[in-house]
Amino acid sequence: MNTRPSDRRWVLEAVRRIEADFQRSSDTHLIPLVLPAFAGIELYFKDESSHPTGSLKHRLARSLFLYALCNGWLHAGSTVVESSSGSTAVSEAYFARLLGLPFVAVMPATTSAEKVAAIEFQGGRCHLVEDPTTIYSESRRLADELGGHYMDQFTYAERATDWRANNNIAEAIFGQMRLEQHPQPAWLVCSAGTGGTVATLGRYVRYCRHETRVCAADAERSVFFDHYVGRDPDLTLSEGSRIEGIGRPRVEASFLPDVIDAMVKVPDLWSVAAMHELSRRLGRPVGGSTGTNLVAALACMSQMRERGEAGSVVAILCDSGQRYANTYYDRSWLARAGLACDAEQLAVAAWLDGAAAPPELVGRWRLAGELA
């Protein structure tokens, strides 16, 4: 079917609106965390919570919309459908509203009321399913029924982002590090949700011929780490991750193990403990996946310290902890979930202040690649 001039004009205007929105926003901050016990090693957090929709997924949603528009998949009046109960849905709802398009998030019926409210605040609609494993097929069915487009973040995340330039997160980090003592990071640390951000980091450092290595952090209930080790594409789990936004019960197309230099599989209890300790030191709450990233960053830094190496490590601060007031920051919820972590938080604090990695953590975490 030939594209009508009116359709082409709508697409060009849609791209202009998204690019104009980008021009109205400055890049996110790079925050140093001073740790005297790690002499010669600097730790920074790329704070993605300052995006208009409050998380790292704002970058992904923008890229997915531009990818769909330029591929001819979105048209005036298209209903945008996504399988997501978290930050991606919030961000996609934002861009759909920017273009005047209806948005539907397909999510498990157990999704928190806070997440539903955040999506609806951005103008989206939530379609709840009882069986979480059906969110993919239900998203496709709904998009077909409505004559819309299924964004499918888990397939397209790694290819929608221009990993060579276009101010992607990797290029932004290296630009912001330019005047630091160690401008070329020894490690970039990022947890995997779709795998798209990790893929962008890994591809960019290779394209620019940097010596920087990429460490991917994984949650307890996730197949990514085992896929990295064994390359089995058919791995599945019957339960989803308790660390929102990261970890998957199946291997997603956007997860590219060959661009990753090391992985750390972090027990959920320690992700939450690290989240609380980092929040205390920064003076503001961060999300659970940022705690996962902190543990992985400390694994990299501990290896550097043992080898007498100097350098910098940059980890991703994925989102604000304000979204988790009724879960990760609710002591009764943590107790019910088996994630009460007062002792573990003290152990993380001691680690940050110079102690060795907590033996209880070392006995449970898993390391692979250059950290093994």
Coordinates of C-alpha atoms in Angstrom, one line a residue:
M1 CA 0.0 0.0 0.0
N2 CA 1.4 3.4 -1.0
T3 CA 1.9 6.0 1.7
R4 CA -0.5 8.9 1.3
P5 CA 0.9 12.5 1.5
S6 CA -1.2 13.1 4.6
D7 CA 0.2 10.0 6.3
R8 CA 3.8 11.1 5.5
R9 CA 3.1 14.6 6.8
W10 CA 1.7 13.1 10.1
V11 CA 4.8 10.9 10.5
L12 CA 7.2 13.9 9.9
E13 CA 5.2 16.0 12.4
A14 CA 5.3 13.1 15.0
V15 CA 9.1 12.9 14.6
R16 CA 9.4 16.6 15.0
R17 CA 7.3 16.5 18.2
I18 CA 9.5 13.8 19.7
E19 CA 12.7 15.6 18.8
A20 CA 11.4 18.9 20.1
D21 CA 10.6 17.2 23.4
F22 CA 14.2 15.9 23.5
Q23 CA 15.6 19.4 22.8
R24 CA 13.6 20.7 25.8
S25 CA 15.3 18.3 28.1
S26 CA 18.9 18.4 29.3
D27 CA 20.9 15.2 29.8
T28 CA 20.7 13.4 33.1
H29 CA 23.3 14.0 35.9
L30 CA 26.4 12.0 36.6
I31 CA 26.7 11.7 40.4
P32 CA 30.0 10.8 42.2
L33 CA 29.8 8.7 45.4
V34 CA 33.0 9.4 47.4
L35 CA 34.4 6.2 48.9
P36 CA 37.8 6.8 50.6
A37 CA 38.2 3.1 51.3
F38 CA 38.6 2.5 47.5
A39 CA 41.7 4.6 47.0
G40 CA 42.2 5.6 43.4
I41 CA 38.8 4.2 42.3
E42 CA 36.0 6.6 41.6
L43 CA 32.3 5.5 41.5
Y44 CA 29.7 7.4 39.6
F45 CA 26.0 7.0 39.1
K46 CA 24.3 8.0 35.8
D47 CA 21.0 9.4 37.3
E48 CA 18.2 8.4 34.9
S49 CA 15.5 9.3 37.4
S50 CA 15.6 12.9 36.2
H51 CA 14.0 12.1 32.8
P52 CA 10.5 13.6 32.4
T53 CA 9.0 10.2 33.1
G54 CA 11.4 9.4 35.9
S55 CA 13.4 6.4 34.7
L56 CA 16.0 5.0 32.3
K57 CA 13.1 3.7 30.2
H58 CA 12.4 7.2 28.9
R59 CA 15.3 6.8 26.5
L60 CA 14.0 3.4 25.4
A61 CA 10.5 4.6 24.8
R62 CA 11.7 7.5 22.8
S63 CA 13.8 5.2 20.6
L64 CA 11.0 2.7 20.2
F65 CA 8.6 5.4 19.0
L66 CA 11.1 6.9 16.5
Y67 CA 11.9 3.3 15.3
A68 CA 8.3 2.5 14.8
L69 CA 7.5 5.9 13.1
C70 CA 10.5 5.7 10.7
N71 CA 9.7 2.0 9.8
G72 CA 6.1 3.0 8.9
W73 CA 4.5 1.1 11.7
L74 CA 2.7 4.0 13.4
H75 CA 0.1 6.2 11.8
A76 CA -2.4 8.8 12.9
G77 CA -4.9 7.2 15.2
S78 CA -2.8 4.0 15.8
T79 CA -3.4 2.4 19.2
V80 CA 0.0 1.7 20.8
V81 CA 0.2 -1.6 22.8
E82 CA 3.0 -2.7 25.1
S83 CA 3.5 -5.7 27.4
S84 CA 4.8 -3.9 30.5
S85 CA 3.7 -3.2 34.0
G86 CA 6.5 -0.9 34.9
S87 CA 8.6 2.1 33.8
T88 CA 8.5 1.3 30.1
A89 CA 4.7 1.6 30.0
V90 CA 4.8 4.9 31.9
S91 CA 7.3 6.3 29.4
E92 CA 5.5 4.9 26.3
A93 CA 2.2 6.4 27.6
Y94 CA 4.0 9.8 27.8
F95 CA 5.1 9.6 24.1
A96 CA 1.8 8.3 22.9
R97 CA 0.0 11.2 24.5
L98 CA 2.6 13.6 23.0
L99 CA 1.5 12.3 19.5
G100 CA -2.2 12.1 20.4
L101 CA -2.3 8.3 20.2
P102 CA -4.2 5.9 22.5
F103 CA -1.9 3.7 24.6
V104 CA -2.7 0.3 26.3
A105 CA -0.3 -1.5 28.7
V106 CA -0.9 -5.2 29.0
M107 CA 0.1 -6.3 32.5
P108 CA -0.5 -8.9 35.2
A109 CA -3.6 -8.4 37.3
T110 CA -1.2 -8.4 40.4
T111 CA 0.4 -5.1 39.3
S112 CA 0.4 -2.5 42.0
A113 CA -2.2 0.2 42.1
E114 CA 0.6 2.8 42.1
K115 CA 1.9 1.5 38.8
V116 CA -1.5 1.5 37.2
A117 CA -2.0 5.1 38.5
A118 CA 1.3 6.2 37.0
I119 CA 0.4 4.8 33.6
E120 CA -3.1 6.3 33.7
F121 CA -1.6 9.7 34.8
Q122 CA 0.2 9.8 31.5
G123 CA -3.0 9.1 29.6
G124 CA -2.6 5.3 29.2
R125 CA -5.1 2.5 29.7
C126 CA -4.2 -0.7 31.6
H127 CA -5.3 -4.1 30.3
L128 CA -5.0 -6.7 33.1
V129 CA -4.5 -10.5 32.6
E130 CA -4.6 -13.2 35.2
D131 CA -1.8 -15.3 33.7
P132 CA 1.4 -13.3 33.5
T133 CA 2.9 -15.6 30.9
T134 CA 0.2 -14.5 28.4
I135 CA 1.2 -10.8 28.3
Y136 CA 3.1 -11.2 25.0
S137 CA 0.3 -13.1 23.1
E138 CA -2.4 -10.9 24.6
S139 CA -0.5 -7.8 23.5
R140 CA -0.3 -9.0 19.9
R141 CA -4.0 -10.0 19.9
L142 CA -5.1 -6.7 21.3
A143 CA -3.0 -4.7 18.8
D144 CA -4.5 -6.8 15.9
E145 CA -8.0 -6.3 17.3
L146 CA -7.6 -2.5 17.6
G147 CA -5.8 -2.1 14.3
G148 CA -2.8 -0.8 16.3
H149 CA 0.9 -1.5 16.8
Y150 CA 2.5 -3.8 19.4
M151 CA 5.8 -2.0 20.4
D152 CA 7.4 -5.2 21.7
Q153 CA 10.2 -3.7 23.8
F154 CA 11.7 -7.1 24.5
T155 CA 12.4 -7.7 20.8
Y156 CA 13.2 -4.2 19.6
A157 CA 15.1 -2.6 22.5
E158 CA 18.6 -3.4 21.2
R159 CA 18.0 -2.4 17.6
A160 CA 15.8 0.7 18.2
T161 CA 18.7 2.7 19.8
D162 CA 21.4 4.2 17.6
W163 CA 24.4 2.8 19.5
R164 CA 27.0 4.6 17.5
A165 CA 25.9 8.2 18.5
N166 CA 22.7 10.2 18.7
N167 CA 23.4 11.1 22.3
N168 CA 22.7 7.5 23.5
I169 CA 23.4 6.8 27.2
A170 CA 27.0 5.5 26.5
E171 CA 28.0 8.6 24.5
A172 CA 26.5 10.8 27.2
I173 CA 28.5 9.0 29.9
F174 CA 31.8 9.4 28.1
G175 CA 31.1 13.1 27.4
Q176 CA 30.3 13.8 31.0
M177 CA 33.4 11.9 32.2
R178 CA 35.7 13.9 29.9
L179 CA 37.2 16.1 32.7
E180 CA 37.3 13.5 35.5
Q181 CA 40.5 12.0 36.8
H182 CA 39.9 8.8 35.0
P183 CA 37.8 9.8 32.0
Q184 CA 37.6 6.4 30.4
P185 CA 35.8 4.1 32.8
A186 CA 37.3 0.8 33.7
W187 CA 33.7 -0.6 34.0
L188 CA 30.2 0.3 33.0
V189 CA 27.6 -1.4 35.1
C190 CA 23.9 -1.9 34.1
S191 CA 21.2 -4.3 35.1
A192 CA 19.2 -6.1 32.4
G193 CA 15.5 -5.7 31.8
T194 CA 15.2 -6.1 28.1
G195 CA 18.9 -6.0 27.6
G196 CA 18.8 -3.0 25.3
T197 CA 20.8 -0.6 27.4
V198 CA 23.5 -3.2 28.1
A199 CA 23.7 -3.9 24.3
T200 CA 24.0 -0.1 23.6
L201 CA 26.9 0.2 26.2
G202 CA 28.7 -2.9 24.9
R203 CA 28.4 -2.0 21.2
Y204 CA 29.4 1.7 21.8
V205 CA 32.7 0.9 23.7
R206 CA 33.7 -1.5 20.9
Y207 CA 32.8 0.9 18.1
C208 CA 34.8 3.7 19.8
R209 CA 37.7 1.3 20.6
H210 CA 37.5 2.0 24.4
E211 CA 39.2 -0.4 26.8
T212 CA 36.1 0.0 29.0
R213 CA 34.4 -3.3 30.0
V214 CA 30.7 -3.8 30.5
C215 CA 29.2 -5.7 33.5
A216 CA 25.6 -6.7 33.4
A217 CA 23.8 -7.2 36.8
D218 CA 21.0 -9.8 37.0
A219 CA 18.2 -10.4 39.5
E220 CA 17.7 -13.6 41.5
R221 CA 14.6 -14.7 39.5
S222 CA 15.9 -14.3 36.0
V223 CA 17.4 -16.4 33.2
F224 CA 19.8 -13.9 31.8
F225 CA 22.8 -15.0 33.9
D226 CA 22.4 -18.6 33.1
H227 CA 22.0 -17.8 29.4
Y228 CA 25.2 -15.8 29.5
V229 CA 27.0 -18.8 31.0
G230 CA 25.5 -21.6 28.9
R231 CA 23.9 -19.8 25.9
D232 CA 20.8 -21.8 26.1
P233 CA 18.1 -19.8 24.4
D234 CA 15.2 -21.8 25.7
L235 CA 15.6 -21.2 29.4
T236 CA 12.4 -20.3 31.3
L237 CA 11.2 -19.7 34.8
S238 CA 7.7 -20.0 36.2
E239 CA 8.0 -16.9 38.3
G240 CA 8.9 -13.3 37.6
S241 CA 11.6 -11.1 39.2
R242 CA 11.0 -9.4 42.5
I243 CA 13.3 -6.5 41.5
E244 CA 11.1 -4.4 39.4
G245 CA 12.2 -3.5 35.9
I246 CA 15.0 -6.1 35.6
G247 CA 15.3 -9.8 35.2
R248 CA 13.2 -11.9 32.9
P249 CA 11.6 -15.4 33.1
R250 CA 12.7 -16.1 29.5
V251 CA 15.6 -15.2 27.2
E252 CA 14.6 -12.0 25.3
A253 CA 15.8 -11.2 21.8
S254 CA 17.3 -7.9 23.0
F255 CA 19.7 -9.6 25.4
L256 CA 23.1 -9.9 23.6
P257 CA 25.6 -11.9 25.8
D258 CA 28.5 -11.4 23.4
V259 CA 28.8 -7.7 24.1
I260 CA 29.0 -8.3 27.9
D261 CA 32.4 -8.8 29.6
A262 CA 31.1 -10.0 33.0
M263 CA 27.9 -10.7 34.9
V264 CA 26.9 -10.7 38.5
K265 CA 23.7 -12.4 39.7
V266 CA 22.7 -10.6 42.8
P267 CA 20.4 -12.2 45.5
D268 CA 17.3 -10.0 45.8
L269 CA 17.8 -9.5 49.6
W270 CA 21.2 -7.9 48.9
S271 CA 19.8 -5.7 46.0
V272 CA 17.3 -4.3 48.5
A273 CA 19.9 -3.8 51.2
A274 CA 22.2 -2.0 48.8
M275 CA 19.3 0.1 47.6
H276 CA 18.6 1.3 51.2
E277 CA 22.2 2.0 52.0
L278 CA 22.8 3.9 48.7
S279 CA 19.6 5.9 49.4
R280 CA 20.9 6.8 52.8
R281 CA 24.2 8.0 51.4
L282 CA 22.6 10.0 48.5
G283 CA 20.0 11.5 50.7
R284 CA 17.1 10.4 48.5
P285 CA 15.5 7.1 47.6
V286 CA 16.5 5.0 44.6
G287 CA 14.8 1.9 43.1
G288 CA 15.7 -1.8 43.7
S289 CA 17.5 -2.2 40.4
T290 CA 19.9 0.5 41.4
G291 CA 20.8 -1.5 44.4
T292 CA 21.5 -4.5 42.1
N293 CA 23.8 -2.2 40.1
L294 CA 25.6 -1.1 43.3
V295 CA 26.4 -4.6 44.3
A296 CA 27.7 -5.4 40.8
A297 CA 29.8 -2.2 40.8
L298 CA 31.3 -3.1 44.1
A299 CA 32.2 -6.5 42.7
C300 CA 34.1 -4.7 39.9
M301 CA 35.7 -2.2 42.3
S302 CA 36.8 -5.0 44.8
Q303 CA 38.6 -6.8 42.0
M304 CA 40.3 -3.6 41.0
R305 CA 41.4 -2.9 44.6
E306 CA 42.7 -6.5 44.9
R307 CA 44.8 -6.0 41.8
G308 CA 46.0 -2.6 42.8
E309 CA 44.3 -0.9 39.8
A310 CA 43.1 2.7 39.7
G311 CA 40.2 3.9 37.5
S312 CA 36.5 4.8 37.5
V313 CA 33.3 2.8 37.5
V314 CA 30.0 4.1 36.2
A315 CA 26.7 2.4 37.3
I316 CA 23.2 3.3 36.2
L317 CA 20.8 4.8 38.7
C318 CA 17.6 3.5 37.0
D319 CA 14.8 5.2 38.8
S320 CA 13.6 6.9 41.9
G321 CA 12.6 5.0 45.0
Q322 CA 9.5 7.2 45.3
R323 CA 7.7 4.7 43.1
Y324 CA 8.2 2.0 45.7
A325 CA 6.9 3.6 48.8
N326 CA 4.5 0.8 49.4
T327 CA 6.9 -2.0 48.6
Y328 CA 10.7 -1.7 49.0
Y329 CA 10.3 1.2 51.5
D330 CA 7.6 -0.4 53.5
R331 CA 9.0 -2.5 56.4
S332 CA 5.9 -4.6 56.7
W333 CA 5.9 -5.4 53.0
L334 CA 9.6 -6.3 53.1
A335 CA 9.0 -8.7 56.0
R336 CA 6.1 -10.4 54.2
A337 CA 8.2 -10.7 51.1
G338 CA 11.2 -12.2 53.0
L339 CA 13.3 -9.2 52.1
A340 CA 13.8 -7.6 55.6
C341 CA 17.4 -6.5 55.3
D342 CA 18.6 -4.5 58.3
A343 CA 21.7 -6.8 58.8
E344 CA 22.5 -6.9 55.1
Q345 CA 22.3 -3.1 54.9
L346 CA 24.9 -2.8 57.7
A347 CA 27.1 -5.3 55.8
V348 CA 26.9 -3.3 52.6
A349 CA 27.7 -0.1 54.6
A350 CA 30.8 -1.8 56.0
W351 CA 31.8 -3.0 52.5
L352 CA 31.5 0.6 51.2
D353 CA 33.7 1.8 54.1
G354 CA 36.5 -0.7 53.4
A355 CA 35.5 -4.1 54.6
A356 CA 35.7 -7.1 52.3
A357 CA 32.6 -8.3 50.4
P358 CA 30.2 -9.7 53.0
P359 CA 30.8 -13.5 53.3
E360 CA 27.0 -14.1 53.3
L361 CA 26.8 -12.4 49.9
V362 CA 29.8 -14.1 48.5
G363 CA 28.3 -17.4 49.4
R364 CA 25.2 -16.7 47.4
W365 CA 26.0 -14.4 44.5
R366 CA 27.3 -15.7 41.1
L367 CA 30.0 -14.2 39.0
A368 CA 30.9 -14.9 35.4
G369 CA 33.1 -13.6 32.6
E370 CA 36.0 -11.4 33.7
L371 CA 34.9 -11.3 37.3
A372 CA 34.8 -15.1 37.8

